[in-house]
Every structure is written in C-alpha cells, then in structure tokens.
Coordinates of C-alpha atoms in Angstrom, one line a residue:
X15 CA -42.4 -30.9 -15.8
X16 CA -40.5 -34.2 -16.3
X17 CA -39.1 -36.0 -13.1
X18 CA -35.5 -34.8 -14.4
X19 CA -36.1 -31.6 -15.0
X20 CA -37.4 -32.0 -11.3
X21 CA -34.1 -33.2 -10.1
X22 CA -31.9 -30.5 -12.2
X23 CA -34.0 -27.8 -10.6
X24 CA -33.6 -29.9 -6.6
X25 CA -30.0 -29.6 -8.1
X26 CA -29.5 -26.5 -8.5
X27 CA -31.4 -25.1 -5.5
X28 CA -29.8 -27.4 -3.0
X29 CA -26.0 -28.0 -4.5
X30 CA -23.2 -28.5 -1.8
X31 CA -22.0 -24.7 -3.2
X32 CA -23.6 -21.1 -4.1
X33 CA -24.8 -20.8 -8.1
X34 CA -25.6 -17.3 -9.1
X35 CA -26.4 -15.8 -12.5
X36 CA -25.6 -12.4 -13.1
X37 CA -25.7 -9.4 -15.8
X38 CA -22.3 -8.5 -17.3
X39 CA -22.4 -5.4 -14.7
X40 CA -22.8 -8.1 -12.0
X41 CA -26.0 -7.9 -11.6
X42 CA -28.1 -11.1 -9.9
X43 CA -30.2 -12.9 -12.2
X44 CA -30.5 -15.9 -10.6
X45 CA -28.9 -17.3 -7.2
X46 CA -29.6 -20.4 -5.6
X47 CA -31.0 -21.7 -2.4
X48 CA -27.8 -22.5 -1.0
X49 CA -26.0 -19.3 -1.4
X50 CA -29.0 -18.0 0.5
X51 CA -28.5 -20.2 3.6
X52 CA -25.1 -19.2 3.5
X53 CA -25.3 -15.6 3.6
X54 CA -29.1 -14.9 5.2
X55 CA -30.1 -13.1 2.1
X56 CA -33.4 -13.2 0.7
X57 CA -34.0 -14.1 -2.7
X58 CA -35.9 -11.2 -3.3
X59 CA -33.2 -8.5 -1.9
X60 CA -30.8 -9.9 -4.3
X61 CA -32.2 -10.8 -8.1
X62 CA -32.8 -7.9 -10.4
X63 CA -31.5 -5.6 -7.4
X64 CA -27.9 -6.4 -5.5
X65 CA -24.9 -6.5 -8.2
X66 CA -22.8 -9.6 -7.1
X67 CA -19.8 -6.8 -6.2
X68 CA -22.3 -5.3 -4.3
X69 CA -22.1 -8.5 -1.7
X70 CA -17.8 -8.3 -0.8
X71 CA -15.9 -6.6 1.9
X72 CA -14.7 -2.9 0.8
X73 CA -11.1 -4.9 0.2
X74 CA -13.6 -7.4 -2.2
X75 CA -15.1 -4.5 -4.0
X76 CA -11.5 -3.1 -4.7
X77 CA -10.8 -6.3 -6.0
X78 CA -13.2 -7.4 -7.8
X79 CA -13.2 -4.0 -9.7
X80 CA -9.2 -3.8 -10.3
X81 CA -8.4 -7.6 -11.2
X82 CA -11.9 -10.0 -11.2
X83 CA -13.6 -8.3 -13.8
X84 CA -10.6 -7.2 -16.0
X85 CA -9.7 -10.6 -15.9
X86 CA -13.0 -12.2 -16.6
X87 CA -13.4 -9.8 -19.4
X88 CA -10.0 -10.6 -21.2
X89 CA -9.8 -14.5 -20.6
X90 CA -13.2 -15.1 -20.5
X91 CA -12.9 -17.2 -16.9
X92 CA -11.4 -16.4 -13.4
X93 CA -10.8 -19.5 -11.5
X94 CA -10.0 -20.0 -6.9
X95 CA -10.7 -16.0 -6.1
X96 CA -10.6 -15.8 -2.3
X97 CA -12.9 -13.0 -1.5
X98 CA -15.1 -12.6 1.9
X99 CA -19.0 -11.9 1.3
X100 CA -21.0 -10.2 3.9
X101 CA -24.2 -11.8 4.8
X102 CA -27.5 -10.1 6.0
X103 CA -26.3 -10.4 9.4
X104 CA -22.7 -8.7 8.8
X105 CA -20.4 -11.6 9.1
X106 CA -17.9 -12.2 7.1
X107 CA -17.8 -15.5 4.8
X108 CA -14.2 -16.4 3.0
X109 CA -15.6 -18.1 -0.4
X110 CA -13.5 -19.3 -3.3
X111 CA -15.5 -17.8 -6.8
X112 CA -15.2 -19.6 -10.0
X113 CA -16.7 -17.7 -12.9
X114 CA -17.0 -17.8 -17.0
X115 CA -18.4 -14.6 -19.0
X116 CA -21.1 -16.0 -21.7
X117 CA -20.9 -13.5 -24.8
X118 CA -23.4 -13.8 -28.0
X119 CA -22.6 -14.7 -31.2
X120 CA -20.7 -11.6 -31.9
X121 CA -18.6 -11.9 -29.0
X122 CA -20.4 -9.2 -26.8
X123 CA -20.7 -10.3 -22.8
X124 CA -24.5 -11.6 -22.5
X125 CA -23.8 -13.1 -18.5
X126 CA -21.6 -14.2 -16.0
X127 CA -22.3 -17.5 -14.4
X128 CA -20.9 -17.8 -10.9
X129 CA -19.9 -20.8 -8.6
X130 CA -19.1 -19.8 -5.0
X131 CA -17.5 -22.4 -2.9
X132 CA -17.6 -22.4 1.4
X133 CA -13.6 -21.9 2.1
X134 CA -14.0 -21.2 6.6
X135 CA -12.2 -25.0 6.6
X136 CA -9.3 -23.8 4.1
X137 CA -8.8 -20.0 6.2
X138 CA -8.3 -22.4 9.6
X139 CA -5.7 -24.7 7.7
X140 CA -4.1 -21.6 6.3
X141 CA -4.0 -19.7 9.7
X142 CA -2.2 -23.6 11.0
X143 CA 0.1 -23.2 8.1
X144 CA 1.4 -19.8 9.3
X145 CA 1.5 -20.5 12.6
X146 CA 3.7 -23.7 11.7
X147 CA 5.6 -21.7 9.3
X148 CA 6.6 -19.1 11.7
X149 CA 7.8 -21.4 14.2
X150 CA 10.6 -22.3 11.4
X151 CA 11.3 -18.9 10.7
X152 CA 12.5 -18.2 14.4
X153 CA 14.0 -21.8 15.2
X154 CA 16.2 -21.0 11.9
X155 CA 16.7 -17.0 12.5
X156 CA 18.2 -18.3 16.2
X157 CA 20.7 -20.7 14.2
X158 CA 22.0 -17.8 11.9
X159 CA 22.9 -15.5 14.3
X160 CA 26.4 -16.3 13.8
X161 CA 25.6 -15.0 10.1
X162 CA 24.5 -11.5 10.7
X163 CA 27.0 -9.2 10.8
X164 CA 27.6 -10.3 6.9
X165 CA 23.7 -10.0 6.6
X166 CA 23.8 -6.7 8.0
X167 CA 26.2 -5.0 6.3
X168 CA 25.1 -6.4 2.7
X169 CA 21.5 -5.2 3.1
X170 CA 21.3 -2.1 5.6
X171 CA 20.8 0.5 3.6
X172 CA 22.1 3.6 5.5
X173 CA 25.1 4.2 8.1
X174 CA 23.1 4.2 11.3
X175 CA 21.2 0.9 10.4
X176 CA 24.6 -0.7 9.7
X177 CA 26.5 0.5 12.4
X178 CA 23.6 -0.5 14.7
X179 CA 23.6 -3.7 13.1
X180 CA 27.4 -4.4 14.0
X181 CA 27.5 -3.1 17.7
X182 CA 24.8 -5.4 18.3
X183 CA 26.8 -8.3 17.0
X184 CA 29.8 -7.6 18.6
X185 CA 28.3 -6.8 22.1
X186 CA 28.1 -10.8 22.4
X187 CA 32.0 -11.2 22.6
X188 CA 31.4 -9.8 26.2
X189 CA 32.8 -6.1 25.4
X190 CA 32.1 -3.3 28.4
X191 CA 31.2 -1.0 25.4
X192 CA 31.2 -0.8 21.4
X193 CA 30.9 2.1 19.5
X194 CA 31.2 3.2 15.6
X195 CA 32.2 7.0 14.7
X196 CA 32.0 8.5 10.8
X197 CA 34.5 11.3 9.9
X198 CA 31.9 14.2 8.9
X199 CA 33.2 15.3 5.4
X200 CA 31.7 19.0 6.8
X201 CA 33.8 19.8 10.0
X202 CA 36.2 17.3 9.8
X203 CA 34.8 15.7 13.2
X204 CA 34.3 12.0 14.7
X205 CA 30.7 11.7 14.8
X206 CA 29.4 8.8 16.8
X207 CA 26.8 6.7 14.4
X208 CA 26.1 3.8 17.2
X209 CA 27.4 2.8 20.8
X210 CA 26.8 0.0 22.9
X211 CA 26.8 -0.7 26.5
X212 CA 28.3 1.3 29.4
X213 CA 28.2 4.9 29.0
X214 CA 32.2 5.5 29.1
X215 CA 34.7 5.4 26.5
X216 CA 34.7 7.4 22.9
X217 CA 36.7 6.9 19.6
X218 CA 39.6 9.2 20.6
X219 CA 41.2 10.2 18.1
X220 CA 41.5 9.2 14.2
X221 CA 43.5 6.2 14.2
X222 CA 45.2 5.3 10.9
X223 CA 46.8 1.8 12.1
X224 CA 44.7 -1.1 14.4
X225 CA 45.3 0.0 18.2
X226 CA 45.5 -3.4 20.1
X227 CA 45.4 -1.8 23.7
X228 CA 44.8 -4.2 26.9
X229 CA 41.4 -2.8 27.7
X230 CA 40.5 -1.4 24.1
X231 CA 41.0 -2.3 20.8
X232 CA 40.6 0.7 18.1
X233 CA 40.0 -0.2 14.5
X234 CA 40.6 2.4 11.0
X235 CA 37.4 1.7 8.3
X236 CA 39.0 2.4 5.7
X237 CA 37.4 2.6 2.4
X238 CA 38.5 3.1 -0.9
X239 CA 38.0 6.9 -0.1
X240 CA 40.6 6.3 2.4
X241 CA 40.0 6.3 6.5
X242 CA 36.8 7.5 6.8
X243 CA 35.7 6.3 10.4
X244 CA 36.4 4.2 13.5
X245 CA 35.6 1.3 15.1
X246 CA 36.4 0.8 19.0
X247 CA 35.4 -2.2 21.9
X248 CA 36.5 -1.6 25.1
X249 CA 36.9 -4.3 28.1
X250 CA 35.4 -4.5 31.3
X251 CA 39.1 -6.2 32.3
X252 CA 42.4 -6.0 30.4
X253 CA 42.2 -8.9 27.4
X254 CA 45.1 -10.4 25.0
X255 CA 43.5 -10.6 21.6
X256 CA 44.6 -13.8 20.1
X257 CA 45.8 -14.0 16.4
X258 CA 41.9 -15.4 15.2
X259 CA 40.5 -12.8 16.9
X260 CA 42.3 -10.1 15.9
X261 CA 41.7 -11.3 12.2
X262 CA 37.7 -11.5 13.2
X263 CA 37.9 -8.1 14.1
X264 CA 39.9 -6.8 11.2
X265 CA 37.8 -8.9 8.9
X266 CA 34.5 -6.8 10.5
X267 CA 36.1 -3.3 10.5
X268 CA 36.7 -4.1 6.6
X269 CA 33.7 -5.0 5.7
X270 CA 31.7 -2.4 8.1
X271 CA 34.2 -0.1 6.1
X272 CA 32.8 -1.0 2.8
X273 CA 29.1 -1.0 3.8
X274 CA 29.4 2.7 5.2
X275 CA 30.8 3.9 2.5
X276 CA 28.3 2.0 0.3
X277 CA 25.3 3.2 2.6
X278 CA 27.0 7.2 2.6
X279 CA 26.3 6.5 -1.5
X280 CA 23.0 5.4 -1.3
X281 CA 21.8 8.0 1.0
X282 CA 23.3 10.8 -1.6
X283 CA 21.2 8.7 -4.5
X284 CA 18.4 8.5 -2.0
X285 CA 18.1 12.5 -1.5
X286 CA 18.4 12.8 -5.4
X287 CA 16.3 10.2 -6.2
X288 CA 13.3 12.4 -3.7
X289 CA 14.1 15.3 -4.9
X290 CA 13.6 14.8 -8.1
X291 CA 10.1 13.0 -7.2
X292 CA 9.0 16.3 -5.3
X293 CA 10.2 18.6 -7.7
X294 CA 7.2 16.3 -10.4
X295 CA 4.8 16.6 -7.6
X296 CA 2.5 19.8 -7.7
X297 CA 3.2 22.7 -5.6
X298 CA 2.0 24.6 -2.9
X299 CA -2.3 23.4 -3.0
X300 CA -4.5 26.7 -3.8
X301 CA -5.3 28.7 -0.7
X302 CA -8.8 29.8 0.0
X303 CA -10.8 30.7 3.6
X304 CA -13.7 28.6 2.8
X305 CA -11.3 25.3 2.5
X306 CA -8.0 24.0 3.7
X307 CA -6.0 21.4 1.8
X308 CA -2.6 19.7 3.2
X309 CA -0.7 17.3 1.2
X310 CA 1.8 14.5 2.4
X311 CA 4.6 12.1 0.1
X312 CA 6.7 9.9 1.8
X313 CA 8.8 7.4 -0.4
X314 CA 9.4 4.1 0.1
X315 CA 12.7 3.7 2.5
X316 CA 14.0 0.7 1.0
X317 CA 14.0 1.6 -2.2
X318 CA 15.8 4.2 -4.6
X319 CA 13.6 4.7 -7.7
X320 CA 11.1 7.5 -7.9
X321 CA 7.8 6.1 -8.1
X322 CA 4.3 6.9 -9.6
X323 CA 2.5 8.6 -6.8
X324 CA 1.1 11.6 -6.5
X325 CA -1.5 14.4 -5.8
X326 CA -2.6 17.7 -7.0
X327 CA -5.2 20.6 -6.4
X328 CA -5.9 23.7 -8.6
X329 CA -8.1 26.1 -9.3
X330 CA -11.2 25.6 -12.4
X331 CA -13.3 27.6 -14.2
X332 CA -16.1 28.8 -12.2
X333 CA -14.4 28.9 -9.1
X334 CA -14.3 25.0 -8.8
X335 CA -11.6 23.3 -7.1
X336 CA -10.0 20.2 -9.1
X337 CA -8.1 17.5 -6.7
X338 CA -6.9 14.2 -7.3
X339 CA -4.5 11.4 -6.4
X340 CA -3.2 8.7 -8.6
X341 CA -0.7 6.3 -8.6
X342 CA 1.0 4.8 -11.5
X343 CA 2.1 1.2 -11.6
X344 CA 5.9 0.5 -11.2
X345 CA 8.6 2.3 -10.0
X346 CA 11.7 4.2 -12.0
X347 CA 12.0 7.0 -14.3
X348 CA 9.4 5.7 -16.8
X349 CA 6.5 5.8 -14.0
X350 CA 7.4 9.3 -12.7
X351 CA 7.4 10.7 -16.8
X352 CA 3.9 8.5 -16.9
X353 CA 2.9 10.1 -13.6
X354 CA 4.1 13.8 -14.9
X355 CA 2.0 13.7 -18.4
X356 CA -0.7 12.2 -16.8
X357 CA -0.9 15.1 -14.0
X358 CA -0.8 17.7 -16.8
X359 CA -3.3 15.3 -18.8
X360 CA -6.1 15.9 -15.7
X361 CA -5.7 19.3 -15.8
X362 CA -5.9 19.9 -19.1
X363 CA -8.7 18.1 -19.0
X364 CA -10.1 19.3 -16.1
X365 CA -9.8 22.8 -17.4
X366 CA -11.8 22.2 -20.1
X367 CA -14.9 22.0 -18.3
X368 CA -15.2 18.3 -18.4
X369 CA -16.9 16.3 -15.6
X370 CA -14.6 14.0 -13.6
X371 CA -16.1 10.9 -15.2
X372 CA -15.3 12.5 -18.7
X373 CA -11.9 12.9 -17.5
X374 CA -11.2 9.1 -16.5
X375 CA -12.9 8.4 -20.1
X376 CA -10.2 10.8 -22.0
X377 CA -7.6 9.6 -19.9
X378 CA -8.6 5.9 -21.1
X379 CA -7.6 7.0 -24.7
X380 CA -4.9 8.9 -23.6
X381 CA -3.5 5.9 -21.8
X382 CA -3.4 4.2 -25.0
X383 CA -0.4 6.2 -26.2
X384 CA 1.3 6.5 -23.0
X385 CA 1.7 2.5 -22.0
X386 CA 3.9 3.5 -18.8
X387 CA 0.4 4.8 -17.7
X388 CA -1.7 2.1 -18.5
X389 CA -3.5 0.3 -15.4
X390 CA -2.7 3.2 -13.5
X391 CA -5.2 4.7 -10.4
X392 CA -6.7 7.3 -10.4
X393 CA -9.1 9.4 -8.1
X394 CA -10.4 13.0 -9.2
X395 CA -12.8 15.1 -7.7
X396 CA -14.2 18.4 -8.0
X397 CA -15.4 20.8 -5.2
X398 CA -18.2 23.5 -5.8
X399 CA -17.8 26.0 -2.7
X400 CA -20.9 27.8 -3.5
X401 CA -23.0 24.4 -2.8
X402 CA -20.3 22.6 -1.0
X403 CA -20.8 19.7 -3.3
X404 CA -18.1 17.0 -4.3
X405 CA -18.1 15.4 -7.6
X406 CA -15.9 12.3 -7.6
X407 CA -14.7 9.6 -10.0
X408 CA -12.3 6.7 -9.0
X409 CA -10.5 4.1 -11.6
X410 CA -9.6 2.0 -9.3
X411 CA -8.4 3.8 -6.8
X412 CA -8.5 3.4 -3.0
X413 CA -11.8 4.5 -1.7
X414 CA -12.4 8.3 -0.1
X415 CA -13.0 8.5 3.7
X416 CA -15.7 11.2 4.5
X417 CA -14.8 12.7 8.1
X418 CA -15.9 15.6 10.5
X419 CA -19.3 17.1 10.6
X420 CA -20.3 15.3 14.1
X421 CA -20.1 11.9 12.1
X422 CA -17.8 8.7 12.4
X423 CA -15.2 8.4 9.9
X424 CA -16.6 6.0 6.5
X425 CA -15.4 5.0 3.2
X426 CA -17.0 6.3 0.4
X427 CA -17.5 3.8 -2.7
X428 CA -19.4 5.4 -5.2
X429 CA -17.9 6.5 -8.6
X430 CA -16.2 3.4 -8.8
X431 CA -14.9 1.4 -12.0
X432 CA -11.4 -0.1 -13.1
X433 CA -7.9 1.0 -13.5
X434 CA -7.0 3.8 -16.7
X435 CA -6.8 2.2 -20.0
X436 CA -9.3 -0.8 -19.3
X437 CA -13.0 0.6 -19.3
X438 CA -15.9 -2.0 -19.5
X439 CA -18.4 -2.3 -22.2
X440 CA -19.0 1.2 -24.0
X441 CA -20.5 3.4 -21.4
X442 CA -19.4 6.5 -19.5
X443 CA -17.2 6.0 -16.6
X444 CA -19.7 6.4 -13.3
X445 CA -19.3 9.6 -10.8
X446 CA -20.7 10.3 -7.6
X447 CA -22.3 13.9 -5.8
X448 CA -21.4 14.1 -2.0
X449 CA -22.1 17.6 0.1
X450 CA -19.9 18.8 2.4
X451 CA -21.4 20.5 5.8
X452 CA -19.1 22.9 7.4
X453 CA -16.4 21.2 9.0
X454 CA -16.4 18.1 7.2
X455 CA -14.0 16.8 4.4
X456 CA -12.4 13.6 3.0
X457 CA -9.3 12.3 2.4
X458 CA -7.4 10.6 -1.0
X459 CA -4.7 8.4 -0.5
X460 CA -2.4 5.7 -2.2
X461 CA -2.1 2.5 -1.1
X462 CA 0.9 2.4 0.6
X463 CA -1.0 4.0 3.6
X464 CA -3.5 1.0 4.1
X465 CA -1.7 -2.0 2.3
X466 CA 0.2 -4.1 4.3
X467 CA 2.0 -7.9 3.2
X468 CA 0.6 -10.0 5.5
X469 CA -2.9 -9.3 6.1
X470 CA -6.7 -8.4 3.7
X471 CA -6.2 -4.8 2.8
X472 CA -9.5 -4.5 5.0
X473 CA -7.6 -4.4 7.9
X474 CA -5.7 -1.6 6.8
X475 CA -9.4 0.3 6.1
X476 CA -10.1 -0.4 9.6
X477 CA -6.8 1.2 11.1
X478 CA -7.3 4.4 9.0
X479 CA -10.8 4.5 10.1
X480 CA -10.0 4.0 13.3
X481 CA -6.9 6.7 13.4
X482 CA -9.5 9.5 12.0
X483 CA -12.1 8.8 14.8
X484 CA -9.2 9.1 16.7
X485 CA -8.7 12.2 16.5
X486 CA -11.0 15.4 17.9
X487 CA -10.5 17.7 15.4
X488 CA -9.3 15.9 12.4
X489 CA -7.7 19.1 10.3
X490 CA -6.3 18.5 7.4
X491 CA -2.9 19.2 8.1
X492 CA -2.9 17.3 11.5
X493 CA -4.2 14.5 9.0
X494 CA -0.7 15.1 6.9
X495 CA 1.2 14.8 9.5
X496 CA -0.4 11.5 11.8
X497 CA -1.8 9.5 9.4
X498 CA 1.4 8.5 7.8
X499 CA 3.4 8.2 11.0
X500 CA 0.7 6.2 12.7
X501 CA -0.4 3.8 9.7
X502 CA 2.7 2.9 8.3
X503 CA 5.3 0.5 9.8
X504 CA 8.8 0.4 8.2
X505 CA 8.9 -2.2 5.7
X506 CA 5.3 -2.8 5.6
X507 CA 4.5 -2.6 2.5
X508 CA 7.1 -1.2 0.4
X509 CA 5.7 1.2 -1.6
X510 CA 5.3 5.2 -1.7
X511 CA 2.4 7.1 0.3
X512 CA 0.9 9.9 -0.8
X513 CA -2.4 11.7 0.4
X514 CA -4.6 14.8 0.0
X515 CA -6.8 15.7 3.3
X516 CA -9.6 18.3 2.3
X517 CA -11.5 20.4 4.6
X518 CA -15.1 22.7 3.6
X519 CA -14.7 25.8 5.9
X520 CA -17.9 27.0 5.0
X521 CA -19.3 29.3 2.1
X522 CA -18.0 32.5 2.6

C-alpha cells in the first residue's frame, strides 16, 4: 500500500466529520472512526447490521422515512438535514446529514454515501437566537397595545373571543365595569358575551341611539342586520365624555359591531363546515365483547375547511377486525373527497382478503389516479380475536403506542415505509405481527395530537407517552376523551386531530 493510499485511508478514519456508506435501504456499509467516537458505537454493531434510519430519534425515523429518502430518491442529494442520532449510551447528538444516492449505469440506486457533520455548537446559537428573538417579540407586543382592539376584532374568530378581546381593552380607560350583550336571534333576549370588572351593572335594555349617562355610557352595535347587541362602561364616579372620546367609543361599538356579526357568520360556516367532515367520517365502530374501540375528531379551531383526517373500523372476512387512520395532505373540499375514496378504497381492499401491506401497495396505484391523495398517511391494521394478533402497515404515518397489559406505554415502529403514491424500489410494502394480552391495546392517531410549532415532534411522543402512563386504567374511551384535551393547546399546531384507541378484552 502506497504512502497515499495510507493517508486517504488516515483520512477517512479520522476526518473532522462522520462518513458512512450505506445500501439503498440504509443499510451501513462502511462508517468511519469518527462517527464511532461520536456516537459509542462499535464498528461491528453497525456495518452489514444497523440501517442508518435505524440510528435517529423516533421524530428522525419519521423523517427520514416521509421526506429524506423521498427526497434523496427523486433529486439524487439531500443537503443541511438536522436530525438527532442516539448513541450507545442514549444521548442525543444534533448532526447536520449531507447525502448523494449513487445509481448504476441504468439509473437503479447502487448506495448512499453519507456525511454527518457535529451541529451541539449551531443548537446553542440557535437556542441564543430565540431567546434574543423573544425578547423583541414582548418589548414590541408592549408598544402595540394601543393597536389591539383593531387586532382583535379583525382576527378573533368567534363572538366571545372578540368581545373578550374589547372589554379588556377598554378596562384601561379606568371604567368600574364593561360588558358586551348579543341579542339571541332565539328568545329575543340580551345575552351577556363578556363583562369586566365589578360585579354590578347589566345592559338594561336594547338601546337603539348612544346613551351618554354621567356614570354609564350605553352603545347600539349595529350591523348591517340592524341592532344586534350592546355595548355598556359604567363609572366608578360620574364622567363628562369629551367630544374625542365619545368618537373613540362610537368608533369601537362600530367596528365590535361588524366583527360580531362577522364572527356569528363564521361560527354558522364553522358548524357546516364539521358537519359535513363528520358526516365523511365512518360511523358508529363495530361492537364486540372481546374488544372495545372509541374514536375522537376534533377540527382545527382556526380554520373553516374540512380537512383530510380520519379513522375507521369494520368488520372482515373471517371475523377479522380492519382499523385505520389516515390523513390526507391539505385542507378543503378536494382533501375530504381524497380522504372519502380513499376510505372506501381500504375497505374494498381490505375486504378482499388482502394483507395490510398489500393494501398500502394497491393504494400506491390507486393514488396515481386520485392526485388529491397522493403523499397522503396512512396506518391500517388488522386484528385476529381468535389469536389476539395485530397486523400493521404504516405509510408514513405516526407511530402506534402499545399500552396496558402491566407494561409502560411505547411507540411501536415496525411496518414502516413512506407516504401513499411514493414506494421505494420494487418491493412489497413491510408489515408488522404484534399480540395483544388481555387488557392491552394501542392507539392510531394524526398528527395534530403530537405536533406542535415550536419544538422536535419528539417532544410531543413524550407528552403522549407520558399522558397514557398517566392514567390507571387507560380504556379506550377515557383515551377519547383525555388525550385530546390534555395534549393539544389552542393554536398549537393548527391542524385536525383524529384518533382510534383499541382495546383486546380477551377471547371469548
């Protein structure tokens, strides 16, 4: 061996970042010494038997299966992934992965060569950033106080968010008490929406003028419905309301006025819009003694389309029990019809006596025809309740969590491979066996439940592990119910929940 063949080879072994070699399945070929220093893996735990995948955080796995390796297999390159890697010891390691797909003369995927690069030093600048950033983002919230009222009434989106919105505002010009009533359209009565301070005081009666008293000042919202509401301030002692702030006031009760009557709207288009999600979803799960099954679908608040969520269990041949949850990518009428014909799609499937991972497979040429439903998620499973055995197959979907049974809540990633409509290479999609023990079940869920802006979707893993092992007896409807209301902070994330909680009773 020549002294630079030497030197390429010192290279390699000791470069100031991780080389690794892998199969197109991600399987290590080769890794470097360096890589191995980082992470306290042994060479021989990792070539010919680890897949690189194999190495990230659940919310790295996730990843790498529904954008790295799509994206490596279309463009040939991924370039800056921040991903954590566990090492032997169970730390966490934030890395940056560079990688190129090497294909054969004929274009088919022969390796993937793999740079990983040490990013603790970028995380602790990124961390300052924030910190920095925030700091802005209250020195200029304080400075636009002055601004909200408009703010408030052009964004809440229903009548007690907006009238909330306004007392609060005009509680700082020193009023004993503030309130907003609506007229109900039902019964014709003055319903109070919000109040402020002392406990005394009411909106009387509907005025149809401005009431400038000396200790109260009553206000008509008038919309283009006509007088729909009122809006009253009361003073602690009597008060002469100049000519500016009389305009003030009239200028708010206008434009609260408008907002209510815009927020009555969208709460009417709101019900509509939910009904006509739940009336797509399936119905009423199948009911049997030897499993329970509860469902849950909360849309997101700020937003009026129906979405692509949803959940379904029925009854197969052989007295099998078919379940799955999906979610469809975007929002609107075309993802609920995507989400509809790809529901009936997995049972017709399913009721052809097809294995789940022959399912995901037809659904990938289905797909093709259906673009609305391309990319979208998908988890289906099938439970035996002779043997108490689950069958599972995921495309891309958020991972299982196996509960009960006298063991601590846990994600379960097997079966896992990309989003509908973009299969790797030529083979079958994978499927997983679990058994269930009396007592114990797992749970399917979107990712509204877990995914949150501002932080690694591994968090979010944690708090619904955490929330399970809360819980004594977690039954499937108590699931339904806490989960959801525990998990998910308004505003969070934006985006529908939906989940399926499945319980084995026992064989009967």
């Amino acid at each position: 061996m020549s002294r630079f063949e030497e030197s390429a080879e010192d290279l390699f072994e000791h470069a100031p970042c991780g080389y690794l070699s892998a199969a197109p399945d991600g399987t290590i070929a080769r890794v470097n010494e360096t890589f191995l220093r980082w992470t306290g893996h042994r060479r021989e735990e990792l070539v010919g038997a680890r897949r690189f995948q194999e190495l990230l955080t659940v919310g790295g796995r996730i990843y790498y299966e529904t954008h790295y390796a799509p994206l490596l297999r279309m463009q040939g390159a991924v370039r800056e992934i921040a991903v954590d890697l566990v090492a032997a010891d169970g730390t966490r390691l934030p890395v940056l992965v560079n990688s190129i797909l090497v294909r054969d003369g004929d274009g088919e995927p022969q390796s993937i060569r793999t740079i990983v690069l040490d990013a603790r030093e970028r995380k602790s600048y990124e961390r300052e950033l924030m910190v920095a950033r925030d700091r802005e983002r209250l020195a200029r919230e304080q400075t636009e106080r002055l601004q909200r009222i408009t703010a408030v009434v052009a964004a809440a989106p229903d009548a007690r968010s907006i009238g909330a919105g306004v007392i609060g505002e005009l509680a700082a010009l020193g009023v004993e008490h503030a309130g907003i009533a609506m007229l109900d359209q039902e019964t014709a009565e003055l319903r109070v929406i919000a109040r402020s301070g002392a406990a005394g005081g009411g909106p009387g009666a509907m005025p149809t003028e401005p009431d400038w008293g000396e200790r109260e000042a009553r206000l008509p919202l008038a919309g283009a419905s006509g007088v729909a509401g009122v809006l009253w301030l009361a003073f602690a002692e009597p008060r002469e309301l100049d000519d500016r702030e009389r305009a003030f006031l009239l200028a708010c009760a206008a434009q609260t006025a408008l907002a209510l009557e815009r927020g009555r709207l969208f709460e009417q288009t709101r019900d509509v819009a939910s009904s006509l999600q739940r009336s797509m979803l399936a119905g009423k799960p199948p009911r049997d003694p030897r499993f329970e099954i509860a469902t849950r679908y909360l849309p997101a608040v700020e937003h009026l389309e129906v979405g692509g969520d949803w959940h379904d269990a029925f009854v197969l041949p052989g007295d099998r029990v078919g379940i799955v949850v999906g979610d469809v990518v975007g929002r609107g009428l075309g993802a609920a019809s995507a989400m509809g014909q790809l529901r009936s799609a997995v049972r017709a499937l399913a009721g052809a006596d097809r294995r789940p991972g022959e399912v995901l497979g037809h659904l990938d040429t289905f797909v093709e025809e259906v673009e609305p439903a391309r990319f979208a998620t998908l988890a289906y499973a099938e439970f035996d309740p002779d043997s108490g055995e689950v069958t599972i197959a995921s495309a891309g979907h958020m991972p299982p969590v196996l509960f009960g049974a006298g063991e601590p809540p846990r994600l379960h990633m097997g079966g896992r491979s990309t989003p509908l409509g973009m299969p790797l290479g030529d083979g079958a999609r994978p499927e997983a066996t679990f058994s269930l023990t009396a007592g114990a079940g797992f749970l399917l869920y979107t990712d509204g439940l877990v995914e949150r802006r501002t932080e690694a979707i591994d968090a979010g893993f944690d708090r619904l592990l955490a929330a399970i092992a809360a819980m004594a007896d977690p039954a499937p409807a108590d699931l339904a119910r806490a989960l959801p209301d525990t998990l998910v902070e308004h505003g969070a994330s934006g985006d529908d929940v939906c989940l399926l909680a499945f319980r084995f009773s026992g064989r009967g």
